[in-house]
XYZ file of C-alpha atoms in Angstrom:
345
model
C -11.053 39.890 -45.236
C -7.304 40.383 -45.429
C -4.841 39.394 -42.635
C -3.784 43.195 -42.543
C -7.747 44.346 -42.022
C -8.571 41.744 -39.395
C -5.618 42.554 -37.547
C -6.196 46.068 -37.585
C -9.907 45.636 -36.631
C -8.765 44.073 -33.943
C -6.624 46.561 -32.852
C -9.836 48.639 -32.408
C -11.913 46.450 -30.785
C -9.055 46.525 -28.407
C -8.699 49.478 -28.061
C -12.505 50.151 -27.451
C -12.912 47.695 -24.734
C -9.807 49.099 -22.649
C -10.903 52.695 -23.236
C -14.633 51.930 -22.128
C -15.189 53.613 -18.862
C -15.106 51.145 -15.646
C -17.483 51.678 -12.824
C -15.780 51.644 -9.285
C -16.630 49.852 -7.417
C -17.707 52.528 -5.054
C -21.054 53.182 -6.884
C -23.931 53.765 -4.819
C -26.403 50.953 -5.359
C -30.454 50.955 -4.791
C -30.989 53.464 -2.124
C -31.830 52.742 1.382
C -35.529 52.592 1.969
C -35.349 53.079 5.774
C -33.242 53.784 9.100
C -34.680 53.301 11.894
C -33.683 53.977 15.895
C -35.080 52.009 18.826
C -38.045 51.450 16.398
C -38.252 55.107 15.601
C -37.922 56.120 11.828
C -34.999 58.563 10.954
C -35.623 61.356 8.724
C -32.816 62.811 6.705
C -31.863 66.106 4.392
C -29.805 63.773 2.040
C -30.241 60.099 0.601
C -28.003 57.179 2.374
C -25.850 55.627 0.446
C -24.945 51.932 -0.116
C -21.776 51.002 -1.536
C -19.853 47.868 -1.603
C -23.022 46.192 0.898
C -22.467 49.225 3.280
C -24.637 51.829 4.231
C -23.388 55.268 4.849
C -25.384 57.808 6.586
C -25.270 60.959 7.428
C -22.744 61.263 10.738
C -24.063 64.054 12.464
C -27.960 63.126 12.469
C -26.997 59.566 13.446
C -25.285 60.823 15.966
C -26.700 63.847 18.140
C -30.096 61.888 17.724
C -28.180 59.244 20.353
C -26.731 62.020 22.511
C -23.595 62.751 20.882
C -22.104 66.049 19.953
C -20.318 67.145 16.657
C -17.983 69.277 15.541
C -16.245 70.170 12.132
C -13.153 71.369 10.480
C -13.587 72.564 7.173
C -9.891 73.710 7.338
C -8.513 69.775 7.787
C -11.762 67.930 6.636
C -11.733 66.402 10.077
C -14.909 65.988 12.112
C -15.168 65.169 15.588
C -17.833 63.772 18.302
C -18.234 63.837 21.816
C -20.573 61.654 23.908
C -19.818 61.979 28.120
C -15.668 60.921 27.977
C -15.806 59.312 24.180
C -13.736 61.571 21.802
C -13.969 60.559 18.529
C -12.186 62.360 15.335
C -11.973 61.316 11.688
C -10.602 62.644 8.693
C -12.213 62.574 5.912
C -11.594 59.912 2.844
C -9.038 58.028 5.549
C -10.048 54.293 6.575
C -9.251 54.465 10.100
C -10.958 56.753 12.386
C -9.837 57.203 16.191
C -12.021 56.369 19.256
C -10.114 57.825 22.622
C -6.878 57.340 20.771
C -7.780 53.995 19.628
C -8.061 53.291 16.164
C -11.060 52.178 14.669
C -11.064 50.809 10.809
C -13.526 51.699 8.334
C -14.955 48.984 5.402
C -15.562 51.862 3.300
C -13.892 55.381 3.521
C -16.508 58.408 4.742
C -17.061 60.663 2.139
C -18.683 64.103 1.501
C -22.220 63.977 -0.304
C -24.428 66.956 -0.815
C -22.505 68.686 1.777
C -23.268 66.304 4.657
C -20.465 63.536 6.185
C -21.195 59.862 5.217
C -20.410 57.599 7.451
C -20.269 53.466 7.595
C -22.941 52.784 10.130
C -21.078 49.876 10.841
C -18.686 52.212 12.245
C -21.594 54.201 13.985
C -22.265 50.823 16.362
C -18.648 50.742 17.041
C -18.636 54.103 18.156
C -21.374 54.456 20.263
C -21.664 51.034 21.315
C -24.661 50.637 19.392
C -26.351 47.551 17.310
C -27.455 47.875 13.757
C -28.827 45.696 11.421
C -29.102 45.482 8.091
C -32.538 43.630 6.131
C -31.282 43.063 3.004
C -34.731 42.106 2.058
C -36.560 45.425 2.567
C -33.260 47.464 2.644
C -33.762 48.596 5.778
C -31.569 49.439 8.991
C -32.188 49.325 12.249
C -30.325 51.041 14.906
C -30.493 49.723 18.855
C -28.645 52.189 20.904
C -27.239 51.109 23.796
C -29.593 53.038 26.040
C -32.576 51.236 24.955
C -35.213 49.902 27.407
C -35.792 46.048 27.959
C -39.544 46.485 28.810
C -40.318 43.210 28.086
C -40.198 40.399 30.199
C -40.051 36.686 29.537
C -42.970 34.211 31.027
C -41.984 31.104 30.207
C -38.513 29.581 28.822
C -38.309 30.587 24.511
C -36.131 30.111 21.645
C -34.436 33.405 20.039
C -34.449 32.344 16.341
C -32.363 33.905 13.354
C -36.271 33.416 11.131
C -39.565 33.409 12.282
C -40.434 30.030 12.246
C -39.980 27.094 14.737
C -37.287 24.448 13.301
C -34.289 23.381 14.689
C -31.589 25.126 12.250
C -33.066 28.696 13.229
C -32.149 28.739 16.403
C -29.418 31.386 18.170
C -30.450 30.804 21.906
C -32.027 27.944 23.669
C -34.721 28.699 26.294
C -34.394 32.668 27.341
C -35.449 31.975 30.790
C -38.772 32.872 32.824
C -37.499 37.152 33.941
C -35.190 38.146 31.549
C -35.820 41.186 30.038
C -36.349 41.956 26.377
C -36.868 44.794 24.118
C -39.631 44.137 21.279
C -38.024 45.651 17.694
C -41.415 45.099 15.618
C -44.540 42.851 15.736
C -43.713 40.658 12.903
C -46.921 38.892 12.428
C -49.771 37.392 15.019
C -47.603 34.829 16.191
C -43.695 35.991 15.911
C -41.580 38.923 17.509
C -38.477 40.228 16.600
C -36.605 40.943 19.946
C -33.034 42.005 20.970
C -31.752 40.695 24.382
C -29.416 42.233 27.352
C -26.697 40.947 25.166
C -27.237 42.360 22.235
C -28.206 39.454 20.226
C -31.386 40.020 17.642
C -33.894 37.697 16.749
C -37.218 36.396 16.845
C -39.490 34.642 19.812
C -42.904 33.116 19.438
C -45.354 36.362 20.057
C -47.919 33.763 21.697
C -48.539 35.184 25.387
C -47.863 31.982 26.764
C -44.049 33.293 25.981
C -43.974 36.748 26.824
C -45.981 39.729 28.825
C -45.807 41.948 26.018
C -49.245 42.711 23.976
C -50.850 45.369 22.181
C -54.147 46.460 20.142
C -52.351 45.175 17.335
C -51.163 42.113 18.263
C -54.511 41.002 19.941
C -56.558 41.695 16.911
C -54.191 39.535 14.349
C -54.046 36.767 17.241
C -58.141 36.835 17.407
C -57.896 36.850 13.571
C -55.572 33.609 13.387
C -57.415 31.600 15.745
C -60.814 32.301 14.302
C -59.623 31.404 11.006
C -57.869 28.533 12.201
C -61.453 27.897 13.562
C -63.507 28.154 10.620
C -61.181 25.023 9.444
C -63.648 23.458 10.922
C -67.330 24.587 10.156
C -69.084 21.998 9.487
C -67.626 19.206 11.940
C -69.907 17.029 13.753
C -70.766 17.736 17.358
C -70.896 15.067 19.620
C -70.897 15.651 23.419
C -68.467 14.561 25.513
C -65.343 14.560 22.414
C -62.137 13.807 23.221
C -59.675 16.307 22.911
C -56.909 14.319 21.075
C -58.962 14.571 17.487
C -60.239 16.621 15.403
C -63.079 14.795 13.525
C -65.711 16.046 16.233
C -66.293 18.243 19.062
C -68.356 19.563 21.657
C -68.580 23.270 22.933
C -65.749 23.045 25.381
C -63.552 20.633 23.305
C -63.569 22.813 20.036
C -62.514 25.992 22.324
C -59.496 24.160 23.835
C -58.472 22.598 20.653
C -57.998 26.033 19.078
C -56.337 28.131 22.082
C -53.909 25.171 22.239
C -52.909 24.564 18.969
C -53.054 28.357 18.237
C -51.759 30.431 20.937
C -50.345 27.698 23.253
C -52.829 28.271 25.715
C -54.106 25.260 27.674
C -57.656 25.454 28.885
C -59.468 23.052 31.388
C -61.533 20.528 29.424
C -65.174 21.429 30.781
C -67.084 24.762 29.964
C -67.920 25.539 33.520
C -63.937 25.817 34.554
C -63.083 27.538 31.354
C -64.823 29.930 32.888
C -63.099 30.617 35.157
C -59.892 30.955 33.180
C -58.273 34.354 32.037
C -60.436 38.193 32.956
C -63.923 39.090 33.346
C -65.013 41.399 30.606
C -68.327 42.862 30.318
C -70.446 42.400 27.897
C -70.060 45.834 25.666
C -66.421 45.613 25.788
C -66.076 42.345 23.907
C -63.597 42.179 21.483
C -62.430 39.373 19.059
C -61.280 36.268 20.960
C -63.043 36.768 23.800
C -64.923 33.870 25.461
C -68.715 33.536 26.299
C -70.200 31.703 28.601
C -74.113 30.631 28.660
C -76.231 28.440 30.632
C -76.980 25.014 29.102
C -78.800 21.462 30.047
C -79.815 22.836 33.663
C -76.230 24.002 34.581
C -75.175 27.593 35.424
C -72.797 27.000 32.767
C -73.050 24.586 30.240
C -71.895 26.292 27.100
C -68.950 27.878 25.678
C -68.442 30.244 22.390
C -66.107 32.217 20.994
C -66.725 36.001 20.046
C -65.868 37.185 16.530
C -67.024 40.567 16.238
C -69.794 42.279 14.783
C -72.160 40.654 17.691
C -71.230 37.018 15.947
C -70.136 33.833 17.974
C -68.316 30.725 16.511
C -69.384 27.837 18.614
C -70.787 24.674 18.634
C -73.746 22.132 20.234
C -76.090 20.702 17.337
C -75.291 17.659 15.531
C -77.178 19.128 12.528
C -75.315 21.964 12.624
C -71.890 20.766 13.415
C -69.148 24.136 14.425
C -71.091 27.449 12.863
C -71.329 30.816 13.100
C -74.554 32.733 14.631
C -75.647 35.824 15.928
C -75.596 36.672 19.302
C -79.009 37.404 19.633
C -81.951 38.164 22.258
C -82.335 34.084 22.851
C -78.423 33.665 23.844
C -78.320 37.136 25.892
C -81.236 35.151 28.230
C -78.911 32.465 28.813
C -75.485 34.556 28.755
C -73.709 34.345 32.441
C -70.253 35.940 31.909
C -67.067 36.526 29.146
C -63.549 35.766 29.768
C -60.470 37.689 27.997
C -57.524 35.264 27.619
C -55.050 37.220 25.617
C-alpha cells in the first residue's frame, strides 16, 4: 500500500468514527419493573424512565396519589402542585425547581414523554417529604410517604440492618428499643423484615416474634415451614430421656422441642413437657395449624409428652430409642392420650 492510500484511508476511518452517532447520555435504560407506595403498587398510563441511575415518573400520579394537587401551563411549560401551604412550580427541561420560593435542584432535568411530566423521584421525596428507595436488584422503587402508619411495635431491643442477615458490618442501628414503633415495608423471608423507623431510616430486623408484635398468615406458615425443616435435620437421632439441652447428638420429647424454637425462632421454652405446656395459647384441636404444640399423657403423668404439629394430621416428635426423632400420624391411639395444644407464634 502506498503512503498516499494509507493516509487517505485513514482519513476515512477518521472521518467515520467522528461522524458515528453518540448516544447521550440521557438514554433511558432497562425499564422500571415496579413503584410502589406504602407497600401499595402504582399503576401508570406511561413507562418510567431511568436515565443516568434516576428514575423519572410520571409527576402528577405520584403526586395526587399522596394528596397533592396539580396544575399545568401548556402556555410556559410550567407545572405546579399544591399540598396544604406547599407551592411547588417547575418549568420544564430547567434543573432547579422551586419549593415555597426555595429552590430545589434536579439530578436530571424533567422532561415530557408521551404527553405526561417526568419527574426525578428523587425530587418527589424532597417535595413531599417523602422516602424512596431504589432496589437496584429487582429495579424496583418504593415510596414511604410521610403520612405512613408505624403499626408495628418493637418487643424486645433489635438491630436495623442495611441486608438481611445478622453480621456485624450490616448494621445501621443498634438495639431499636422495647415500644418504638415501626412500619413493616415487606415480609422478606420467614425470618427477616424490611422496616422503616420514625426517622426515616430503612432496613431490615429479625422477623422472629421474639423481636416484634407484628405477624401474619404468611409469615406464620414460612416460620412453621423453617423450623420443621430445621427439624427433620434430625430424623433419625437417638432418644434418650432425660438429654441435655446443650447437644444435639440425642434428645428426648421436651429437649428436641426447645432445641428447635430456640435455635429457630429465638423462643426459649421451659425444659420439661408438662411446663411447656403451659407456654404460649390454647388452641383446640381442629384449629391446629403448622407449628403448633401437642401435648399427651405419658409414663403415668397428665403430661408427659410433647410433639410438634406439621399438618396434614402429622406430628414430628420423639420417645423411642428405635425410632429416634420421626414423623407419625396423629392417629386414634395419640387422640386417647392427647390433653391440650399450645400456639407459640
Amino acid at each position: 500500500m502506498t503512503k498516499k492510500k494509507g493516509a487517505m484511508l485513514l482519513l476515512i476511518l477518521t472521518s467515520m468514527l467522528y461522524s458515528a452517532p453518540v448516544h447521550a447520555k440521557t438514554t433511558p435504560q432497562t425499564p422500571v419493573t415496579a413503584i410502589y407506595l406504602d407497600d401499595r403498587k402504582l399503576q401508570f398510563e406511561v413507562q418510567p424512565l431511568l436515565i443516568n441511575d434516576t428514575v423519572l415518573v410520571p409527576m402528577r400520579k405520584v403526586f395526587e396519589d399522596q394528596g397533592a394537587k396539580i396544575s399545568w401551563n401548556s402556555e410556559t411549560n410550567t407545572v405546579k402542585a399544591t399540598k396544604g401551604d406547599m407551592v411547588l412550580t417547575y418549568h420544564i427541561g430547567e434543573r432547579t425547581a422551586y419549593k415555597n420560593g426555595q429552590p430545589l435542584r434536579l439530578t436530571v432535568p424533567g422532561q415530557i414523554s408521551g404527553g405526561y411530566t417526568m419527574m426525578p423521584l428523587r425530587f418527589v421525596s424532597d417535595a413531599l417529604g417523602s422516602t424512596v428507595k431504589w432496589d437496584a436488584n429487582t429495579r424496583t422503587v418504593r415510596i414511604f410517604s410521610s403520612t405512613i402508619e408505624f403499626d408495628t411495635k418493637i418487643l424486645y431491643g433489635v438491630n436495623l440492618r442495611s441486608q438481611p442477615d445478622s453480621t456485624n458490618d450490616s448494621i445501621i442501628r443498634e438495639m431499636l428499643p422495647a415500644g418504638e414503633k415501626i412500619h413493616v415495608i415487606q415480609e422478606v423471608s420467614a425470618l427477616w423484615l424490611e422496616v422503616r423507623t420514625r426517622d426515616n431510616k430503612t432496613g431490615y430486623i429479625s422477623a422472629k416474634p421474639k423481636y416484634s408484635d407484628y405477624t401474619s398468615a404468611s409469615l406464620v406458615d414460612r416460620q412453621a415451614d423453617e423450623l420443621i425443616a430445621y427439624g427433620e435435620k434430625f430424623l433419625k437421632r437417638p432418644y434418650e430421656f432425660g438429654a441435655s439441652t446443650d447437644q444435639t447428638l440425642t434428645f428426648d420429647c421436651s429437649s428436641f422441642v426447645s432445641r428447635l424454637f430456640k435455635d429457630k425462632l429465638s423462643i426459649d421454652l421451659p425444659r420439661v413437657s408438662y411446663n411447656q405446656a403451659k407456654e404460649g395459647k390454647k388452641v383446640g384441636i381442629n384449629e391446629l395449624r403448622k407449628g403448633d404444640l401437642l401435648f399427651f399423657s405419658a409414663r403415668g403423668l397428665d403430661i408427659g409428652h410433647v410433639a410438634i404439629y406439621v399438618g396434614n394430621n402429622r406430628i414430628l416428635h420423639t420417645y423411642s430409642k428405635e425410632l429416634g426423632v420421626h414423623y407419625e400420624t396423629l392417629d386414634a391411639t395419640w387422640m386417647k392420650r392427647f390433653v391440650t395444644a399450645r400456639r407459640l407464634f
